[in-house]
Amino acid sequence: MGLGECLKSQVLCQVLISYVFLASGLLINLLQLCTLPVWWLNKSLARRINCRLGYCISSQSVAILDWWSGTECTLYTDPKMYPLYGNENGIVVLNHQFEIDFMCGWSFCDRFGVLGSAKVLVKKELAYVPVIGWMWYFLEIVFCKRKWEEDRITVSQSLQKLRDYPENFWFLLFCEGTRFTAKKHQISMEVAEKKGLPKLKHHLLPRTKGFWVTIQNLRGTVAAVYDSTLNFRNNESPSLSGILSGKKYHADLYVRRIPLESIPEGEAECAAWLHKLYQEKDGFQEQYIQTGRYPGPIVSTPRRLGPLINWLCWSALVLFPLGAFLVSLLSSGSTLTILASLAFCYGASLLFRWMIGQTEISTSSGYGNKVNNS
Ligand SMILES: CC/C=C\C/C=C\C/C=C\C/C=C\C/C=C\C/C=C\CCC(=O)SCCNC(=O)CCNC(=O)[C@H](O)C(C)(C)COP(=O)(O)OP(=O)(O)OC[C@H]1O[C@@H](n2cnc3c(N)ncnc32)[C@H](O)[C@@H]1OP(=O)(O)O
Ligand SMILES: CCCCCCCCCCCCCCCCCC(=O)OC[C@@H](O)COP(=O)(O)O
């Protein structure tokens, strides 16, 4: 193990990274709160400011992926489509199988200049996660309860608001609705069988209603669906804890651009179209597993310096006061103050540990474990 790897695996480094993320993130959440009056005066300006503030948070996770762990993200796509990425609005349909899929997604957003404005249809539970969940309120992220009776109205309303969004955005949809586990796969294939649909080997059966309602509400606003299939080389099972301890992974993403006009309008036709798309995605995954690559050429999308610079700036800003505080704490010699500070640090590390837990498949929800909505 080299010196760099040894340093990265030290607990102290991980504690400092967590501190920088939490302290700067909460500060940015506060700044986002301060933009509330701007919403009434100039909505477009408020949205643009929040895109920049959101970037300051989400690009820290990109910095940790691209620069700290050195994870390589490779893009397979048609080079003719490449100039369009980031220069138009897109709906990204992605498989949901890996704990760090959202970080790889963010990394690609950064490479195409849409990280600050990136959107997602996300489960309501994540809205309460400090820093990221709170940031999402100001970025007009679409929350769902995964209960169609309630979501059909609220999701449509949130999507309608994006029609006059002032920046190009990608809207991410994990149509499987939950992360892949062997049990959820077995149950969803029972549903597929009942519906007379072909079985999928590498995906859960997609939930079609969210896709249909997204297409319906964003038609005319979004130019294309970016069908995206992600996998990792050498059967890697990447985790956020691995990334934090500097472990390098190799992500491969296959993207096909599908013009929105080619997607049927009716609900049943749109659902059938999505099922067919997932059958194709399943074929791409099988090909990847057999050959180690996706169809089509690799397009170079180098990691960018922006996330690293942003991360270093925020680190300097919040680590300097921490250092000054620690010096004054030790020189004060007050046992009570030192104990209180230790208790606070312990609480903060528990919070961060809980946040990491949100990304772990072992703590995945029970959604999809039964043949119904719950
Ligand atoms: C160039 C580079 C390109 C790309 C780069 C890649 C990405 C970058 C882009 C953006 C990044 C942005 C942000 C990323 C950051 C963070 C995101 C992190 C994670 C959050 C993700 C989540 O929270 S996923 C969970 C939430 N999302 C969803 O659930 C979406 C999918 N779900 C739906 O669409 C649902 O329909 C719904 C949520 C709208 C409603 O849910 P409900 O449960 O009520 O579903 P349904 O009504 O659909 O369910 C009933 C139907 O399902 C059938 N059924 C029943 N049991 C099962 C079962 N076990 N499995 C499958 N199907 C089942 C049932 O028969 C019903 O069928 P119908 O035919 O009647 O529909
Ligand atoms: C500089 C340091 C940066 C550190 C990176 C910081 C990240 C820390 C904490 C992240 C908090 C959570 C944010 C997004 C989590 C995305 C997790 C996810 O993928 O959600 C799962 C849902 O889709 C489906 O849920 P299940 O039904 O599978 O249950």
CSV table of N, CA and C in Angstrom, one decimal, residues 11 13-19 21-22 61 64 68 98-103 123 126 129-132 179 238-246 249 347-364:
chain,number,residue,atom,x,y,z
A,11,VAL,N,-8.8,6.9,9.6
A,11,VAL,CA,-10.1,7.3,10.2
A,11,VAL,C,-10.1,8.9,10.3
A,13,CYS,N,-8.8,11.1,8.5
A,13,CYS,CA,-9.1,11.8,7.2
A,13,CYS,C,-10.6,11.7,6.9
A,14,GLN,N,-11.2,10.5,7.2
A,14,GLN,CA,-12.6,10.4,7.0
A,14,GLN,C,-13.5,11.3,7.9
A,15,VAL,N,-13.0,11.4,9.1
A,15,VAL,CA,-13.7,12.3,10.1
A,15,VAL,C,-13.6,13.7,9.5
A,16,LEU,N,-12.4,14.1,9.0
A,16,LEU,CA,-12.3,15.5,8.5
A,16,LEU,C,-13.2,15.7,7.3
A,17,ILE,N,-13.2,14.7,6.4
A,17,ILE,CA,-14.1,14.8,5.2
A,17,ILE,C,-15.5,15.0,5.6
A,18,SER,N,-16.0,14.2,6.6
A,18,SER,CA,-17.3,14.2,7.1
A,18,SER,C,-17.6,15.6,7.6
A,19,TYR,N,-16.7,16.1,8.4
A,19,TYR,CA,-16.9,17.4,9.1
A,19,TYR,C,-17.0,18.5,8.0
A,21,PHE,N,-18.0,18.2,4.9
A,21,PHE,CA,-19.3,18.0,4.2
A,21,PHE,C,-20.5,18.5,5.1
A,22,LEU,N,-20.5,18.1,6.3
A,22,LEU,CA,-21.6,18.5,7.2
A,22,LEU,C,-21.6,20.0,7.5
A,61,SER,N,-19.5,15.6,-3.4
A,61,SER,CA,-19.5,14.2,-3.5
A,61,SER,C,-18.8,13.8,-4.8
A,64,ILE,N,-15.1,13.8,-4.1
A,64,ILE,CA,-14.6,12.6,-3.3
A,64,ILE,C,-14.6,11.4,-4.2
A,68,TRP,N,-10.7,12.1,-4.8
A,68,TRP,CA,-10.2,11.4,-3.6
A,68,TRP,C,-10.0,9.9,-3.9
A,98,PHE,N,-26.7,-0.1,-7.6
A,98,PHE,CA,-25.4,0.1,-6.9
A,98,PHE,C,-25.6,1.2,-5.9
A,99,GLU,N,-24.8,1.1,-4.8
A,99,GLU,CA,-24.9,2.1,-3.7
A,99,GLU,C,-24.4,3.5,-4.1
A,100,ILE,N,-23.5,3.5,-5.1
A,100,ILE,CA,-23.0,4.9,-5.5
A,100,ILE,C,-23.5,5.3,-6.9
A,101,ASP,N,-24.6,4.7,-7.3
A,101,ASP,CA,-25.0,5.1,-8.7
A,101,ASP,C,-25.3,6.6,-8.8
A,102,PHE,N,-25.9,7.1,-7.7
A,102,PHE,CA,-26.2,8.6,-7.7
A,102,PHE,C,-25.0,9.4,-7.8
A,103,MET,N,-23.9,9.0,-7.2
A,103,MET,CA,-22.6,9.7,-7.3
A,103,MET,C,-22.0,9.7,-8.7
A,123,LYS,N,-37.7,9.4,-3.4
A,123,LYS,CA,-38.7,9.0,-2.4
A,123,LYS,C,-38.7,10.1,-1.3
A,126,LEU,N,-36.2,10.8,1.8
A,126,LEU,CA,-34.8,11.4,1.7
A,126,LEU,C,-34.9,12.9,1.8
A,129,VAL,N,-33.2,14.1,5.1
A,129,VAL,CA,-31.8,13.9,5.3
A,129,VAL,C,-31.1,15.3,5.3
A,130,PRO,N,-30.4,15.7,6.4
A,130,PRO,CA,-29.8,17.0,6.4
A,130,PRO,C,-28.8,17.2,5.2
A,131,VAL,N,-28.6,18.4,4.8
A,131,VAL,CA,-27.7,18.8,3.7
A,131,VAL,C,-28.3,18.5,2.4
A,132,ILE,N,-28.3,17.2,2.0
A,132,ILE,CA,-28.7,16.8,0.6
A,132,ILE,C,-30.2,16.9,0.5
A,179,ARG,N,-34.0,-0.3,-4.9
A,179,ARG,CA,-32.7,-0.9,-5.3
A,179,ARG,C,-32.9,-2.4,-5.5
A,238,PRO,N,-19.4,-1.4,-5.3
A,238,PRO,CA,-18.9,-0.1,-4.7
A,238,PRO,C,-19.8,0.4,-3.6
A,239,SER,N,-19.2,1.0,-2.6
A,239,SER,CA,-19.9,1.6,-1.5
A,239,SER,C,-19.4,3.0,-1.2
A,240,LEU,N,-20.2,3.8,-0.5
A,240,LEU,CA,-19.8,5.1,-0.1
A,240,LEU,C,-18.6,5.0,0.9
A,241,SER,N,-18.7,4.0,1.8
A,241,SER,CA,-17.6,3.8,2.8
A,241,SER,C,-16.3,3.5,2.0
A,242,GLY,N,-16.4,2.7,1.0
A,242,GLY,CA,-15.2,2.4,0.2
A,242,GLY,C,-14.6,3.7,-0.4
A,243,ILE,N,-15.5,4.5,-1.0
A,243,ILE,CA,-15.1,5.8,-1.6
A,243,ILE,C,-14.4,6.6,-0.6
A,244,LEU,N,-15.0,6.7,0.6
A,244,LEU,CA,-14.4,7.6,1.6
A,244,LEU,C,-13.0,7.1,2.1
A,245,SER,N,-12.8,5.8,2.0
A,245,SER,CA,-11.5,5.3,2.4
A,245,SER,C,-10.6,5.2,1.2
A,246,GLY,N,-10.9,5.9,0.1
A,246,GLY,CA,-10.0,6.1,-1.0
A,246,GLY,C,-10.0,4.9,-2.0
A,249,TYR,N,-12.8,2.6,-7.9
A,249,TYR,CA,-13.7,1.7,-8.7
A,249,TYR,C,-13.7,2.1,-10.2
A,347,GLY,N,-22.0,13.0,18.3
A,347,GLY,CA,-23.3,13.1,17.8
A,347,GLY,C,-23.2,13.4,16.3
A,348,ALA,N,-22.3,14.3,15.9
A,348,ALA,CA,-22.1,14.6,14.4
A,348,ALA,C,-21.7,13.4,13.7
A,349,SER,N,-20.8,12.6,14.3
A,349,SER,CA,-20.3,11.4,13.5
A,349,SER,C,-21.4,10.3,13.4
A,350,LEU,N,-22.3,10.3,14.4
A,350,LEU,CA,-23.5,9.4,14.4
A,350,LEU,C,-24.4,9.8,13.2
A,351,LEU,N,-24.6,11.1,13.1
A,351,LEU,CA,-25.4,11.7,12.0
A,351,LEU,C,-24.9,11.3,10.7
A,352,PHE,N,-23.6,11.5,10.5
A,352,PHE,CA,-22.9,11.2,9.2
A,352,PHE,C,-23.0,9.7,8.9
A,353,ARG,N,-22.8,8.9,10.0
A,353,ARG,CA,-22.9,7.5,9.8
A,353,ARG,C,-24.3,7.1,9.3
A,354,TRP,N,-25.3,7.7,9.9
A,354,TRP,CA,-26.7,7.5,9.5
A,354,TRP,C,-27.0,7.9,8.1
A,355,MET,N,-26.4,9.0,7.7
A,355,MET,CA,-26.5,9.5,6.3
A,355,MET,C,-25.9,8.5,5.3
A,356,ILE,N,-24.7,7.9,5.7
A,356,ILE,CA,-24.1,6.9,4.8
A,356,ILE,C,-25.0,5.7,4.7
A,357,GLY,N,-25.6,5.4,5.9
A,357,GLY,CA,-26.5,4.2,5.9
A,357,GLY,C,-27.7,4.4,4.9
A,358,GLN,N,-28.1,5.6,4.6
A,358,GLN,CA,-29.2,5.8,3.6
A,358,GLN,C,-28.8,5.3,2.2
A,359,THR,N,-27.5,5.2,2.0
A,359,THR,CA,-27.0,4.7,0.7
A,359,THR,C,-26.8,3.2,0.6
A,360,GLU,N,-26.9,2.6,1.7
A,360,GLU,CA,-26.6,1.1,1.8
A,360,GLU,C,-27.7,0.2,1.4
A,361,ILE,N,-27.5,-0.7,0.5
A,361,ILE,CA,-28.6,-1.6,0.1
A,361,ILE,C,-29.1,-2.5,1.2
A,362,SER,N,-28.2,-2.8,2.1
A,362,SER,CA,-28.6,-3.7,3.3
A,362,SER,C,-29.7,-3.0,4.1
A,363,THR,N,-29.8,-1.6,4.0
A,363,THR,CA,-30.9,-0.9,4.8
A,363,THR,C,-32.0,-0.5,3.9
A,364,SER,N,-32.0,-1.1,2.7
A,364,SER,CA,-33.1,-0.7,1.7
A,364,SER,C,-34.5,-0.9,2.3
